[in-house]
Tab-separated table of C-alpha atoms in Angstrom:
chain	number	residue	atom	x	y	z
A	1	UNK	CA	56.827	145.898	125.916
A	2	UNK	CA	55.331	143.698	128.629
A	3	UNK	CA	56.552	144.665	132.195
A	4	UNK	CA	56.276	144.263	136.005
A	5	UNK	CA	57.515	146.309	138.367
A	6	UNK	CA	56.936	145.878	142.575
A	7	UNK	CA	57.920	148.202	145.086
A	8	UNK	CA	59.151	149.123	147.781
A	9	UNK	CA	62.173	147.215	146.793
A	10	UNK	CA	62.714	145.987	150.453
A	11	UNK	CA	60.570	147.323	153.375
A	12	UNK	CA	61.218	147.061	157.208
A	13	UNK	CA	57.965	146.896	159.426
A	14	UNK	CA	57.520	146.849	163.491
A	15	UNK	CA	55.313	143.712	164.557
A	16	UNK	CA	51.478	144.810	164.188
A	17	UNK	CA	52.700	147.492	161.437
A	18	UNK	CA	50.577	147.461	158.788
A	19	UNK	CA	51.498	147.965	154.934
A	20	UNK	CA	51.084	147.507	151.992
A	21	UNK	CA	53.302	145.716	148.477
A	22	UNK	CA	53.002	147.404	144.997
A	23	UNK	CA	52.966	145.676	141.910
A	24	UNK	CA	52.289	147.594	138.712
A	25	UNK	CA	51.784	146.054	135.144
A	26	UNK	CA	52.140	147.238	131.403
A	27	UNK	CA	50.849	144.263	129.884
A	28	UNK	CA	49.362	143.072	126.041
A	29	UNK	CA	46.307	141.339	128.134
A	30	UNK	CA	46.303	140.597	131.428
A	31	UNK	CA	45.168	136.440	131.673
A	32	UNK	CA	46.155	136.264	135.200
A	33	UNK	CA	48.230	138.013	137.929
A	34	UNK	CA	49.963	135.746	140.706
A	35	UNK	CA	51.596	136.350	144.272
A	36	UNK	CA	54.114	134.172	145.530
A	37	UNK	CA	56.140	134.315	148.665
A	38	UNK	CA	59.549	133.018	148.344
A	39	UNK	CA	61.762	132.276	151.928
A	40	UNK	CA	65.551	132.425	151.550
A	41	UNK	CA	67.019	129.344	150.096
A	42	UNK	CA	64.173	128.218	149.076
A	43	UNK	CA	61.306	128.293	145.682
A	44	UNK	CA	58.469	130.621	145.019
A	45	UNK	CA	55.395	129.471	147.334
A	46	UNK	CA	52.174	130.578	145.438
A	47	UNK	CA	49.367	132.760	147.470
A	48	UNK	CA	47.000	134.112	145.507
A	49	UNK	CA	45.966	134.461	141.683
A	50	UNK	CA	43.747	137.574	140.581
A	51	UNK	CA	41.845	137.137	136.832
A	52	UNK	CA	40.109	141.035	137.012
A	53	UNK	CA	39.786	144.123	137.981
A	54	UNK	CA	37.845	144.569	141.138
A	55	UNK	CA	38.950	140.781	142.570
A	56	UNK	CA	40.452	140.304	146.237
A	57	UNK	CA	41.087	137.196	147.579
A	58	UNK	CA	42.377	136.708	151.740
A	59	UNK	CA	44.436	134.438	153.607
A	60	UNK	CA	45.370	135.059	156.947
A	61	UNK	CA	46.874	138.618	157.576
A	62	UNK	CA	47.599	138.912	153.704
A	63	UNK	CA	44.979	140.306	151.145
A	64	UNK	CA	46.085	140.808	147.507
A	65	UNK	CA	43.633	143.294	145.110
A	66	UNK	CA	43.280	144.181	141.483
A	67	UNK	CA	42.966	147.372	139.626
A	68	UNK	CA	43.439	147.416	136.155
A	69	UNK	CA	46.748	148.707	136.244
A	70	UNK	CA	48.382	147.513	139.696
A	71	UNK	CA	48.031	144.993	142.516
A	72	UNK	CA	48.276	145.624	145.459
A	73	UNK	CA	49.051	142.983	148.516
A	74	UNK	CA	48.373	144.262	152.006
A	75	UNK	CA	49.389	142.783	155.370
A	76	UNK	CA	47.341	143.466	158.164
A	77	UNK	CA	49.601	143.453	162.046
A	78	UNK	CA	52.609	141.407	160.362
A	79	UNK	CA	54.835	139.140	162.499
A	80	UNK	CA	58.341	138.302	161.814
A	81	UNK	CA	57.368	135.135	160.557
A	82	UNK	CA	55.928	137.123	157.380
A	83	UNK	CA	59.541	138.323	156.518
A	84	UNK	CA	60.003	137.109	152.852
A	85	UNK	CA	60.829	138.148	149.574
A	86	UNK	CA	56.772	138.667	147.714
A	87	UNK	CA	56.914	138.274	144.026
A	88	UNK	CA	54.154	139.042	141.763
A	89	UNK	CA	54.005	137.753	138.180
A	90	UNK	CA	51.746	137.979	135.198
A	91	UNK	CA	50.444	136.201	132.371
A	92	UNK	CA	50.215	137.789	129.469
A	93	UNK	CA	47.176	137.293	126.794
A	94	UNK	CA	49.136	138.765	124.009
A	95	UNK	CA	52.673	137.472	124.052
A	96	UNK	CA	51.448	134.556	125.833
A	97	UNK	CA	54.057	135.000	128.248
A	98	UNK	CA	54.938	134.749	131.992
A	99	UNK	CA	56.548	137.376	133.952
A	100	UNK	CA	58.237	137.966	137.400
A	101	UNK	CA	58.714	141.110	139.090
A	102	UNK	CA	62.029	141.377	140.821
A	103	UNK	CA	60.003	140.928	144.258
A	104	UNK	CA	59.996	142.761	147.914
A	105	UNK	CA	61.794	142.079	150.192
A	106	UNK	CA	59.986	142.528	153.825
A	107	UNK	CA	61.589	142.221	157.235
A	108	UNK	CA	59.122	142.632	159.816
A	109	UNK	CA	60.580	143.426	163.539
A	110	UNK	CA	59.762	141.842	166.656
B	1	UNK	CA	50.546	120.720	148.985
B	2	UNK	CA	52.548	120.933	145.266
B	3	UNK	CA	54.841	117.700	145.003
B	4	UNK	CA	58.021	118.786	142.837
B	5	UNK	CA	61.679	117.571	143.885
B	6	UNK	CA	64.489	118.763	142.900
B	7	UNK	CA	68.329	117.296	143.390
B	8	UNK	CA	71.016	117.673	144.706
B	9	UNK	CA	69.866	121.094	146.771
B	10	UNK	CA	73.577	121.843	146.657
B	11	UNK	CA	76.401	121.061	144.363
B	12	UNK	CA	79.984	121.974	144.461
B	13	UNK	CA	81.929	120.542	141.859
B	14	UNK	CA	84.887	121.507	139.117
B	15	UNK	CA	85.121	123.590	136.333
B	16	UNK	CA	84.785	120.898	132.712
B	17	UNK	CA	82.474	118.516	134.697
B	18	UNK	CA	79.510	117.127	133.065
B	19	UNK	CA	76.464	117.844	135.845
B	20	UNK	CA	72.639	116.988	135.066
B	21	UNK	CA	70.303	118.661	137.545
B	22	UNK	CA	67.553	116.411	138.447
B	23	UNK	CA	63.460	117.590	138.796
B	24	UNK	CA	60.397	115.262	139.209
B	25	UNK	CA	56.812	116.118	139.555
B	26	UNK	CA	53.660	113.941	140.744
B	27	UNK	CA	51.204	116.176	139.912
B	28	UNK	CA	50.831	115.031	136.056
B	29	UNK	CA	51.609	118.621	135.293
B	30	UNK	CA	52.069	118.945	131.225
B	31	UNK	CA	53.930	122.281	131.660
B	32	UNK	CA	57.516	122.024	133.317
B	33	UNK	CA	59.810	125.221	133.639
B	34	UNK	CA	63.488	125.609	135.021
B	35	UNK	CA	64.424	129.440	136.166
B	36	UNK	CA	67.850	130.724	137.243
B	37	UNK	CA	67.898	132.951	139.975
B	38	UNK	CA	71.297	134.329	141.512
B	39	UNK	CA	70.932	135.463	145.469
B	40	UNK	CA	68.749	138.466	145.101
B	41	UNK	CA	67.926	139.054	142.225
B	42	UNK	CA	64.830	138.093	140.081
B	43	UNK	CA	63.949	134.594	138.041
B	44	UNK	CA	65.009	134.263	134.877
B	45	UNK	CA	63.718	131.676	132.430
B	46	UNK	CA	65.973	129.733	130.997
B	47	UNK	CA	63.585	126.635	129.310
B	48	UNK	CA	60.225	125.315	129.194
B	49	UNK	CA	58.161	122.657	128.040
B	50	UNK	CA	54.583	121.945	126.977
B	51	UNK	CA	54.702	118.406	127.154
B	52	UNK	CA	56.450	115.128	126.691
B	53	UNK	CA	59.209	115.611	123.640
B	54	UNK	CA	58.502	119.235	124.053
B	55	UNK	CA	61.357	121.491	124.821
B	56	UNK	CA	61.948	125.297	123.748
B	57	UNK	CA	64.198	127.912	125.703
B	58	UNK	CA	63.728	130.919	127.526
B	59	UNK	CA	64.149	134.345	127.431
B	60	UNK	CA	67.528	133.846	129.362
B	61	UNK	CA	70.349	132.701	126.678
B	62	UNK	CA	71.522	129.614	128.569
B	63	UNK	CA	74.009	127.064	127.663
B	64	UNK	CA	72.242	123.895	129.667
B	65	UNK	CA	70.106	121.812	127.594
B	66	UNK	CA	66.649	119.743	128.486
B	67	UNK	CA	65.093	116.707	128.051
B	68	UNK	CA	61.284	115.898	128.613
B	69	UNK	CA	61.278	111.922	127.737
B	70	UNK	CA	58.611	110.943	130.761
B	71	UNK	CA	55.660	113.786	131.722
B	72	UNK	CA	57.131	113.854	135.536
B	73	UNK	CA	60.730	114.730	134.952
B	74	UNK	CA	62.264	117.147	133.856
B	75	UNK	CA	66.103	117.046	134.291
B	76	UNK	CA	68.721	119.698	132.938
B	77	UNK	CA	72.174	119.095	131.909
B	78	UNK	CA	75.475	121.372	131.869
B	79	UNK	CA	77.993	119.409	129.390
B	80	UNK	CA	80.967	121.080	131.016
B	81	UNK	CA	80.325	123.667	133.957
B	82	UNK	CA	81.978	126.878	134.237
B	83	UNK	CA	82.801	129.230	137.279
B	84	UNK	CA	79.326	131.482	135.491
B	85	UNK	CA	76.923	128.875	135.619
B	86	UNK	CA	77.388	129.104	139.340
B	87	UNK	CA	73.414	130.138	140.621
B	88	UNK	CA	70.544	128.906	141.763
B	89	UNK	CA	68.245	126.570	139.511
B	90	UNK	CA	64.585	126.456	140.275
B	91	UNK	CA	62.557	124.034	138.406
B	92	UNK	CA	58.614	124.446	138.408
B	93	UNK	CA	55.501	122.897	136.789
B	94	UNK	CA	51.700	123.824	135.867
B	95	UNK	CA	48.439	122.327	134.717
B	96	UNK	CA	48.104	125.484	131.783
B	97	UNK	CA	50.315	127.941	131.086
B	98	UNK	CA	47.882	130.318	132.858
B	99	UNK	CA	47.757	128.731	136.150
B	100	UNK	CA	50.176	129.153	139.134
B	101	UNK	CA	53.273	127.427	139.011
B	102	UNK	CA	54.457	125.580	141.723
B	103	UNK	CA	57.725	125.726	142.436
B	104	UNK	CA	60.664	123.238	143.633
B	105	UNK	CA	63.308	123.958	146.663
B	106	UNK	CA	66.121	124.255	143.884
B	107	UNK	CA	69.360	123.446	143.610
B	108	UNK	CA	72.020	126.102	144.892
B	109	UNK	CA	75.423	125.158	142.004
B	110	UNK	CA	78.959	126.520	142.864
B	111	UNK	CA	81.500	126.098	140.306
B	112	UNK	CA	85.052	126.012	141.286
């Protein structure tokens, strides 16, 4: 069965702590995997998409990788403008399917 | 920037009332989606289409229905609410089903 799975579930940083967001898949096919942010009250914002193994792609203090089994998105010296629920989603090649993790939820400190 | 509105962002109404959830795109996106997402918790999909006259539901058993008459809109319709159908709607759209989907502010419904 096709599933996603992020953690930490939530995660509290200091300002300028570094981390990083887990997202591991058991997929039929991976066609793409997808990073949104999402702020409360609000929809998914998309960030980055990741087509194979070995692909990063930046923006700002975010960078989001690709193994074959797992993404990972690190932030580099967060600010509290960075607090956000991350979601990371999949499409699958076999079931020709979307999926959603259940997202993190980061708080970063001032 | 992705162009998708969605209305009302917030509806409070009665239980047995007839409500229709509005979402327009002007990106000429083929691929429309509406999610249901209660405060914490993940997205659930609840229908999709692939194209105008296209509808097919999700994996979430919903009891809205959707109508895809015009390739920008995208509305979905209660026929009489109910104090569970109170959530959060989020309607989104792509160019392939493959592609990121980008994603509306949603509309936050409370059913008395």
């Amino acid at each position: 069965e096709d599933q996603v799975t992020q953690s930490p579930e939530a995660l509290r940083l200091q300002e300028g702590e570094s981390s990083s967001l887990n997202c591991s898949y058991t997929v039929s096919g991976l066609r793409g995997l997808f990073w949104y942010r999402q702020d409360p009250g609000k929809g998914p914002e998309f960030l980055f998409t990741l087509y194979s193994a070995g692909e990063e792609k930046e923006k700002e203090r975010l960078k989001a990788t690709l193994t074959k089994k797992e993404s990972f998105l690190h932030i580099t010296a967060p600010k509290p403008e960075d607090s956000a629920t991350y979601l990371c989603a999949v499409f699958t090649s076999g079931t020709y399917k979307y999926i959603f993790g259940t997202g993190t939820r980061l708080k970063v400190l001032a | 920037e992705a162009d998708i509105y969605q209305t009302p962002r917030y509806l409070v109404i009665g239980t047995g009332k007839k409500i229709t959830l509005e979402c327009s795109q002007t990106m000429g996106h083929d691929k429309m989606y509406w999610y249901q997402q209660d405060p914490g918790m993940e997205l659930h999909l609840i229908h999709y289409s692939y194209g105008v006259n296209s509808t097919e539901k999700g994996d979430l058993s919903s009891e809205s229905t959707v109508s895809r008459i015009r390739t920008e809109h995208f509305p979905l319709t209660l026929e009489s609410a109910r104090p569970s159908h109170t959530s959060q709607y989020l309607c989104a759209s792509s160019d392939r089903e493959d592609q990121p989907q980008h994603f509306g502010d949603g509309t936050r419904l409370s059913i008395l």
